[in-house]
Amino acid sequence: MSFKDLHIIKPLLRAVADSGYDEPTLIQQRCIPHILEKKDMVASAQTGTGKTAAYALPILQILFDKQDAPKRGKKIRALIVSPTRELASQINDNFKTYAKFTNLRSAVIFGGTSIEPQIDILKKGIDILIATPGRLLDLHKQDYINLDYIETFVLDEADLMLDMGFIDDVKKIERLCPEERQTLLFSATIPYKVEQLASTILNNPIRVDVTPSKSVANAISQVLYYVPKRNKIELCLHLLRNTVIGNILIFRRTKFGVDKLEKTLLKNGYKVDSIHGDKTQSDRQTALNKFKNGYVKILIATDVAARGIDINELDSVINFDLPNIPDTYIHRIGRTGRAGNIGTAYSLCSADEKSYIKKIQESINIQIPIEEDHPYPLDPKAKPIVHKKQGSKYKKGRKGAGAKKKKKRWY
Ligand code: AMP
């Protein structure tokens, strides 16, 4: 199937060809015809499947077809709400790329950065607005944004939006849009709370499921290293020196862990940067740009900071800490092996993470090959350290044996 078969108009076909796309991805094939028919839609698809173009192209086409309407450029006619600033900027970049042979204008607004330049752009007039919820409501309250003319409302990464606590904001935004409109909801996963939201804000939606969460792209090779927790940094350095190639995204669970690993890698002479929630927007954007431009080869990130970011030609992902939720593992490794490239995901698993890897393997239905040939093997009998609960039989036993109650010491 070609984009022409999807009845995409010429200016968009040119932009798509310029982007080097030969044919529509599966999600594009499934979504574009329905969106062009102005149907509501709930689509489950992860970043990396081509989902942004799946809604951006038909939205641009609908707006372009009605371009001689006097509203053009004066009223915001499409609104895309995204949970993170990085994803919002990326969506705007996509819109700009696909709209370059049209006269349609888009802009992005998000918090954590100066409001004035965003107000200036809004004053000039745009057709499509991409926004994070907080800044959108803020600028709406200040009367710089009018949502009365929205024809299509898109919620992207809806599951993350709810995880980040944006549910009330999303509902407020939805109420500010006209009732007569098209609504599209994209989400990597469709848990119950996303279903619930969909049932309140969408009207008889078409359901498209392209990437069931169990599917892991075949283009990703996975490898598992069992390692004592205390040796993870050494193993990571060993892998960076001997095994892992290209540009590398390393995931850590906490901001503290990200900072700690960054310092160690810098000390060892690696060019590295990091993103997490405590960094300013401009630091995060700079880090991302440096990584995308190849100035640094290693980026360390927490899950929330990295979610939704599209980094082309990512060669390797290292799961320094394993996530306790299988879907998070799938999102992480989905960053590599895109667009026909082969990528590798390396997972470092300590004794206390064995239950996580078990759940992950059950979820993806794959036994991840184990690499035993490395200098820091985990003793197969190693048991996770279990912190004894208050009132456990051990404690009772000690008390019973006449153990003195220890005085609490505050360090
Ligand atoms: P997304 O899932 O929207 O984040 O897209 C992931 C990547 O796929 C982006 O780098 C897009 O530029 C790229 N992409 C989107 N559509 C296509 C296509 N039809 N063929 C090849 N690459 C595409």
PDB file of N, CA and C in Angstrom, residues 6-62:
ATOM      1  N   LEU A   6      -3.988   5.864   0.126  1.00  0.00           N
ATOM      2  CA  LEU A   6      -4.764   6.365   1.273  1.00  0.00           C
ATOM      3  C   LEU A   6      -5.420   7.714   0.948  1.00  0.00           C
ATOM      4  N   HIS A   7      -5.292   8.119  -0.327  1.00  0.00           N
ATOM      5  CA  HIS A   7      -5.890   9.377  -0.814  1.00  0.00           C
ATOM      6  C   HIS A   7      -5.304  10.600  -0.121  1.00  0.00           C
ATOM      7  N   ILE A   8      -4.024  10.529   0.141  1.00  0.00           N
ATOM      8  CA  ILE A   8      -3.333  11.687   0.723  1.00  0.00           C
ATOM      9  C   ILE A   8      -3.089  12.706  -0.405  1.00  0.00           C
ATOM     10  N   ILE A   9      -3.315  13.964  -0.074  1.00  0.00           N
ATOM     11  CA  ILE A   9      -3.205  15.006  -1.101  1.00  0.00           C
ATOM     12  C   ILE A   9      -1.741  15.327  -1.437  1.00  0.00           C
ATOM     13  N   LYS A  10      -1.566  15.945  -2.618  1.00  0.00           N
ATOM     14  CA  LYS A  10      -0.210  16.127  -3.162  1.00  0.00           C
ATOM     15  C   LYS A  10       0.791  16.832  -2.250  1.00  0.00           C
ATOM     16  N   PRO A  11       0.426  17.978  -1.645  1.00  0.00           N
ATOM     17  CA  PRO A  11       1.452  18.661  -0.825  1.00  0.00           C
ATOM     18  C   PRO A  11       1.948  17.784   0.332  1.00  0.00           C
ATOM     19  N   LEU A  12       1.065  16.926   0.839  1.00  0.00           N
ATOM     20  CA  LEU A  12       1.474  16.044   1.927  1.00  0.00           C
ATOM     21  C   LEU A  12       2.274  14.865   1.379  1.00  0.00           C
ATOM     22  N   LEU A  13       1.883  14.383   0.183  1.00  0.00           N
ATOM     23  CA  LEU A  13       2.650  13.288  -0.448  1.00  0.00           C
ATOM     24  C   LEU A  13       4.096  13.734  -0.682  1.00  0.00           C
ATOM     25  N   ARG A  14       4.249  14.993  -1.102  1.00  0.00           N
ATOM     26  CA  ARG A  14       5.614  15.521  -1.342  1.00  0.00           C
ATOM     27  C   ARG A  14       6.420  15.529  -0.059  1.00  0.00           C
ATOM     28  N   ALA A  15       5.770  15.972   1.032  1.00  0.00           N
ATOM     29  CA  ALA A  15       6.475  16.061   2.329  1.00  0.00           C
ATOM     30  C   ALA A  15       6.849  14.670   2.826  1.00  0.00           C
ATOM     31  N   VAL A  16       5.938  13.732   2.631  1.00  0.00           N
ATOM     32  CA  VAL A  16       6.177  12.360   3.081  1.00  0.00           C
ATOM     33  C   VAL A  16       7.350  11.769   2.286  1.00  0.00           C
ATOM     34  N   ALA A  17       7.344  12.025   0.973  1.00  0.00           N
ATOM     35  CA  ALA A  17       8.439  11.519   0.124  1.00  0.00           C
ATOM     36  C   ALA A  17       9.757  12.167   0.548  1.00  0.00           C
ATOM     37  N   ASP A  18       9.704  13.465   0.846  1.00  0.00           N
ATOM     38  CA  ASP A  18      10.912  14.189   1.308  1.00  0.00           C
ATOM     39  C   ASP A  18      11.450  13.601   2.612  1.00  0.00           C
ATOM     40  N   SER A  19      10.545  13.085   3.437  1.00  0.00           N
ATOM     41  CA  SER A  19      10.971  12.492   4.712  1.00  0.00           C
ATOM     42  C   SER A  19      11.540  11.091   4.506  1.00  0.00           C
ATOM     43  N   GLY A  20      11.434  10.600   3.275  1.00  0.00           N
ATOM     44  CA  GLY A  20      12.012   9.284   2.968  1.00  0.00           C
ATOM     45  C   GLY A  20      11.101   8.120   3.306  1.00  0.00           C
ATOM     46  N   TYR A  21       9.801   8.397   3.513  1.00  0.00           N
ATOM     47  CA  TYR A  21       8.885   7.291   3.821  1.00  0.00           C
ATOM     48  C   TYR A  21       8.440   6.652   2.496  1.00  0.00           C
ATOM     49  N   ASP A  22       8.630   5.332   2.379  1.00  0.00           N
ATOM     50  CA  ASP A  22       8.220   4.648   1.143  1.00  0.00           C
ATOM     51  C   ASP A  22       6.756   4.254   1.190  1.00  0.00           C
ATOM     52  N   GLU A  23       6.352   3.785   2.339  1.00  0.00           N
ATOM     53  CA  GLU A  23       4.951   3.360   2.459  1.00  0.00           C
ATOM     54  C   GLU A  23       4.433   3.627   3.870  1.00  0.00           C
ATOM     55  N   PRO A  24       3.111   3.694   4.002  1.00  0.00           N
ATOM     56  CA  PRO A  24       2.574   3.965   5.344  1.00  0.00           C
ATOM     57  C   PRO A  24       2.832   2.797   6.285  1.00  0.00           C
ATOM     58  N   THR A  25       3.075   3.106   7.544  1.00  0.00           N
ATOM     59  CA  THR A  25       3.223   2.033   8.543  1.00  0.00           C
ATOM     60  C   THR A  25       1.823   1.479   8.839  1.00  0.00           C
ATOM     61  N   LEU A  26       1.797   0.375   9.580  1.00  0.00           N
ATOM     62  CA  LEU A  26       0.516  -0.290   9.854  1.00  0.00           C
ATOM     63  C   LEU A  26      -0.484   0.656  10.528  1.00  0.00           C
ATOM     64  N   ILE A  27      -0.009   1.391  11.525  1.00  0.00           N
ATOM     65  CA  ILE A  27      -0.946   2.282  12.237  1.00  0.00           C
ATOM     66  C   ILE A  27      -1.460   3.371  11.289  1.00  0.00           C
ATOM     67  N   GLN A  28      -0.603   3.820  10.384  1.00  0.00           N
ATOM     68  CA  GLN A  28      -1.039   4.834   9.423  1.00  0.00           C
ATOM     69  C   GLN A  28      -2.089   4.249   8.474  1.00  0.00           C
ATOM     70  N   GLN A  29      -1.847   3.019   8.020  1.00  0.00           N
ATOM     71  CA  GLN A  29      -2.824   2.375   7.122  1.00  0.00           C
ATOM     72  C   GLN A  29      -4.172   2.232   7.811  1.00  0.00           C
ATOM     73  N   ARG A  30      -4.128   1.902   9.113  1.00  0.00           N
ATOM     74  CA  ARG A  30      -5.393   1.646   9.812  1.00  0.00           C
ATOM     75  C   ARG A  30      -6.111   2.926  10.227  1.00  0.00           C
ATOM     76  N   CYS A  31      -5.313   3.963  10.585  1.00  0.00           N
ATOM     77  CA  CYS A  31      -5.960   5.172  11.151  1.00  0.00           C
ATOM     78  C   CYS A  31      -6.377   6.194  10.095  1.00  0.00           C
ATOM     79  N   ILE A  32      -5.522   6.403   9.104  1.00  0.00           N
ATOM     80  CA  ILE A  32      -5.733   7.553   8.211  1.00  0.00           C
ATOM     81  C   ILE A  32      -7.138   7.552   7.568  1.00  0.00           C
ATOM     82  N   PRO A  33      -7.595   6.425   7.012  1.00  0.00           N
ATOM     83  CA  PRO A  33      -8.921   6.483   6.355  1.00  0.00           C
ATOM     84  C   PRO A  33     -10.034   6.910   7.322  1.00  0.00           C
ATOM     85  N   HIS A  34     -10.013   6.407   8.551  1.00  0.00           N
ATOM     86  CA  HIS A  34     -11.079   6.757   9.506  1.00  0.00           C
ATOM     87  C   HIS A  34     -10.980   8.217   9.938  1.00  0.00           C
ATOM     88  N   ILE A  35      -9.745   8.679  10.138  1.00  0.00           N
ATOM     89  CA  ILE A  35      -9.611  10.074  10.591  1.00  0.00           C
ATOM     90  C   ILE A  35     -10.072  11.015   9.468  1.00  0.00           C
ATOM     91  N   LEU A  36      -9.747  10.647   8.231  1.00  0.00           N
ATOM     92  CA  LEU A  36     -10.212  11.484   7.110  1.00  0.00           C
ATOM     93  C   LEU A  36     -11.741  11.516   7.039  1.00  0.00           C
ATOM     94  N   GLU A  37     -12.364  10.446   7.513  1.00  0.00           N
ATOM     95  CA  GLU A  37     -13.847  10.422   7.531  1.00  0.00           C
ATOM     96  C   GLU A  37     -14.399  11.129   8.762  1.00  0.00           C
ATOM     97  N   LYS A  38     -13.513  11.715   9.543  1.00  0.00           N
ATOM     98  CA  LYS A  38     -13.876  12.499  10.734  1.00  0.00           C
ATOM     99  C   LYS A  38     -14.492  11.648  11.846  1.00  0.00           C
ATOM    100  N   LYS A  39     -14.044  10.385  11.920  1.00  0.00           N
ATOM    101  CA  LYS A  39     -14.519   9.508  12.998  1.00  0.00           C
ATOM    102  C   LYS A  39     -13.685   9.737  14.255  1.00  0.00           C
ATOM    103  N   ASP A  40     -14.277   9.503  15.415  1.00  0.00           N
ATOM    104  CA  ASP A  40     -13.510   9.466  16.661  1.00  0.00           C
ATOM    105  C   ASP A  40     -12.726   8.160  16.712  1.00  0.00           C
ATOM    106  N   MET A  41     -11.616   8.166  17.452  1.00  0.00           N
ATOM    107  CA  MET A  41     -10.800   6.960  17.443  1.00  0.00           C
ATOM    108  C   MET A  41     -10.014   6.780  18.734  1.00  0.00           C
ATOM    109  N   VAL A  42      -9.940   5.526  19.189  1.00  0.00           N
ATOM    110  CA  VAL A  42      -9.019   5.158  20.266  1.00  0.00           C
ATOM    111  C   VAL A  42      -7.995   4.236  19.642  1.00  0.00           C
ATOM    112  N   ALA A  43      -6.736   4.629  19.681  1.00  0.00           N
ATOM    113  CA  ALA A  43      -5.714   3.791  19.048  1.00  0.00           C
ATOM    114  C   ALA A  43      -4.652   3.427  20.057  1.00  0.00           C
ATOM    115  N   SER A  44      -4.333   2.145  20.106  1.00  0.00           N
ATOM    116  CA  SER A  44      -3.225   1.771  20.986  1.00  0.00           C
ATOM    117  C   SER A  44      -2.002   1.550  20.122  1.00  0.00           C
ATOM    118  N   ALA A  45      -1.015   2.390  20.327  1.00  0.00           N
ATOM    119  CA  ALA A  45       0.215   2.294  19.541  1.00  0.00           C
ATOM    120  C   ALA A  45       1.318   2.989  20.299  1.00  0.00           C
ATOM    121  N   GLN A  46       2.488   2.409  20.227  1.00  0.00           N
ATOM    122  CA  GLN A  46       3.616   3.010  20.935  1.00  0.00           C
ATOM    123  C   GLN A  46       4.346   4.001  20.030  1.00  0.00           C
ATOM    124  N   THR A  47       5.131   4.852  20.681  1.00  0.00           N
ATOM    125  CA  THR A  47       6.025   5.713  19.920  1.00  0.00           C
ATOM    126  C   THR A  47       6.953   4.800  19.130  1.00  0.00           C
ATOM    127  N   GLY A  48       7.242   5.193  17.903  1.00  0.00           N
ATOM    128  CA  GLY A  48       8.118   4.353  17.087  1.00  0.00           C
ATOM    129  C   GLY A  48       7.352   3.619  16.005  1.00  0.00           C
ATOM    130  N   THR A  49       6.016   3.641  16.099  1.00  0.00           N
ATOM    131  CA  THR A  49       5.210   2.940  15.103  1.00  0.00           C
ATOM    132  C   THR A  49       4.795   3.870  13.956  1.00  0.00           C
ATOM    133  N   GLY A  50       5.111   5.153  14.103  1.00  0.00           N
ATOM    134  CA  GLY A  50       4.678   6.125  13.098  1.00  0.00           C
ATOM    135  C   GLY A  50       3.323   6.722  13.456  1.00  0.00           C
ATOM    136  N   LYS A  51       2.983   6.713  14.749  1.00  0.00           N
ATOM    137  CA  LYS A  51       1.641   7.140  15.155  1.00  0.00           C
ATOM    138  C   LYS A  51       1.433   8.649  14.976  1.00  0.00           C
ATOM    139  N   THR A  52       2.497   9.441  15.104  1.00  0.00           N
ATOM    140  CA  THR A  52       2.289  10.896  14.976  1.00  0.00           C
ATOM    141  C   THR A  52       1.799  11.234  13.566  1.00  0.00           C
ATOM    142  N   ALA A  53       2.465  10.638  12.566  1.00  0.00           N
ATOM    143  CA  ALA A  53       2.015  10.886  11.183  1.00  0.00           C
ATOM    144  C   ALA A  53       0.629  10.300  10.964  1.00  0.00           C
ATOM    145  N   ALA A  54       0.289   9.241  11.708  1.00  0.00           N
ATOM    146  CA  ALA A  54      -1.024   8.605  11.541  1.00  0.00           C
ATOM    147  C   ALA A  54      -2.151   9.588  11.841  1.00  0.00           C
ATOM    148  N   TYR A  55      -1.894  10.543  12.759  1.00  0.00           N
ATOM    149  CA  TYR A  55      -2.956  11.550  12.954  1.00  0.00           C
ATOM    150  C   TYR A  55      -2.601  12.894  12.333  1.00  0.00           C
ATOM    151  N   ALA A  56      -1.284  13.206  12.265  1.00  0.00           N
ATOM    152  CA  ALA A  56      -0.906  14.529  11.734  1.00  0.00           C
ATOM    153  C   ALA A  56      -1.293  14.664  10.252  1.00  0.00           C
ATOM    154  N   LEU A  57      -1.043  13.620   9.467  1.00  0.00           N
ATOM    155  CA  LEU A  57      -1.331  13.732   8.023  1.00  0.00           C
ATOM    156  C   LEU A  57      -2.823  13.959   7.754  1.00  0.00           C
ATOM    157  N   PRO A  58      -3.720  13.106   8.301  1.00  0.00           N
ATOM    158  CA  PRO A  58      -5.136  13.380   8.005  1.00  0.00           C
ATOM    159  C   PRO A  58      -5.639  14.696   8.602  1.00  0.00           C
ATOM    160  N   ILE A  59      -5.099  15.102   9.742  1.00  0.00           N
ATOM    161  CA  ILE A  59      -5.535  16.396  10.310  1.00  0.00           C
ATOM    162  C   ILE A  59      -5.138  17.519   9.354  1.00  0.00           C
ATOM    163  N   LEU A  60      -3.890  17.480   8.896  1.00  0.00           N
ATOM    164  CA  LEU A  60      -3.442  18.524   7.967  1.00  0.00           C
ATOM    165  C   LEU A  60      -4.299  18.514   6.698  1.00  0.00           C
ATOM    166  N   GLN A  61      -4.610  17.300   6.245  1.00  0.00           N
ATOM    167  CA  GLN A  61      -5.404  17.193   5.015  1.00  0.00           C
ATOM    168  C   GLN A  61      -6.796  17.812   5.194  1.00  0.00           C
ATOM    169  N   ILE A  62      -7.418  17.512   6.324  1.00  0.00           N
ATOM    170  CA  ILE A  62      -8.765  18.062   6.576  1.00  0.00           C
ATOM    171  C   ILE A  62      -8.688  19.592   6.639  1.00  0.00           C
TER     172      ILE A  62
END
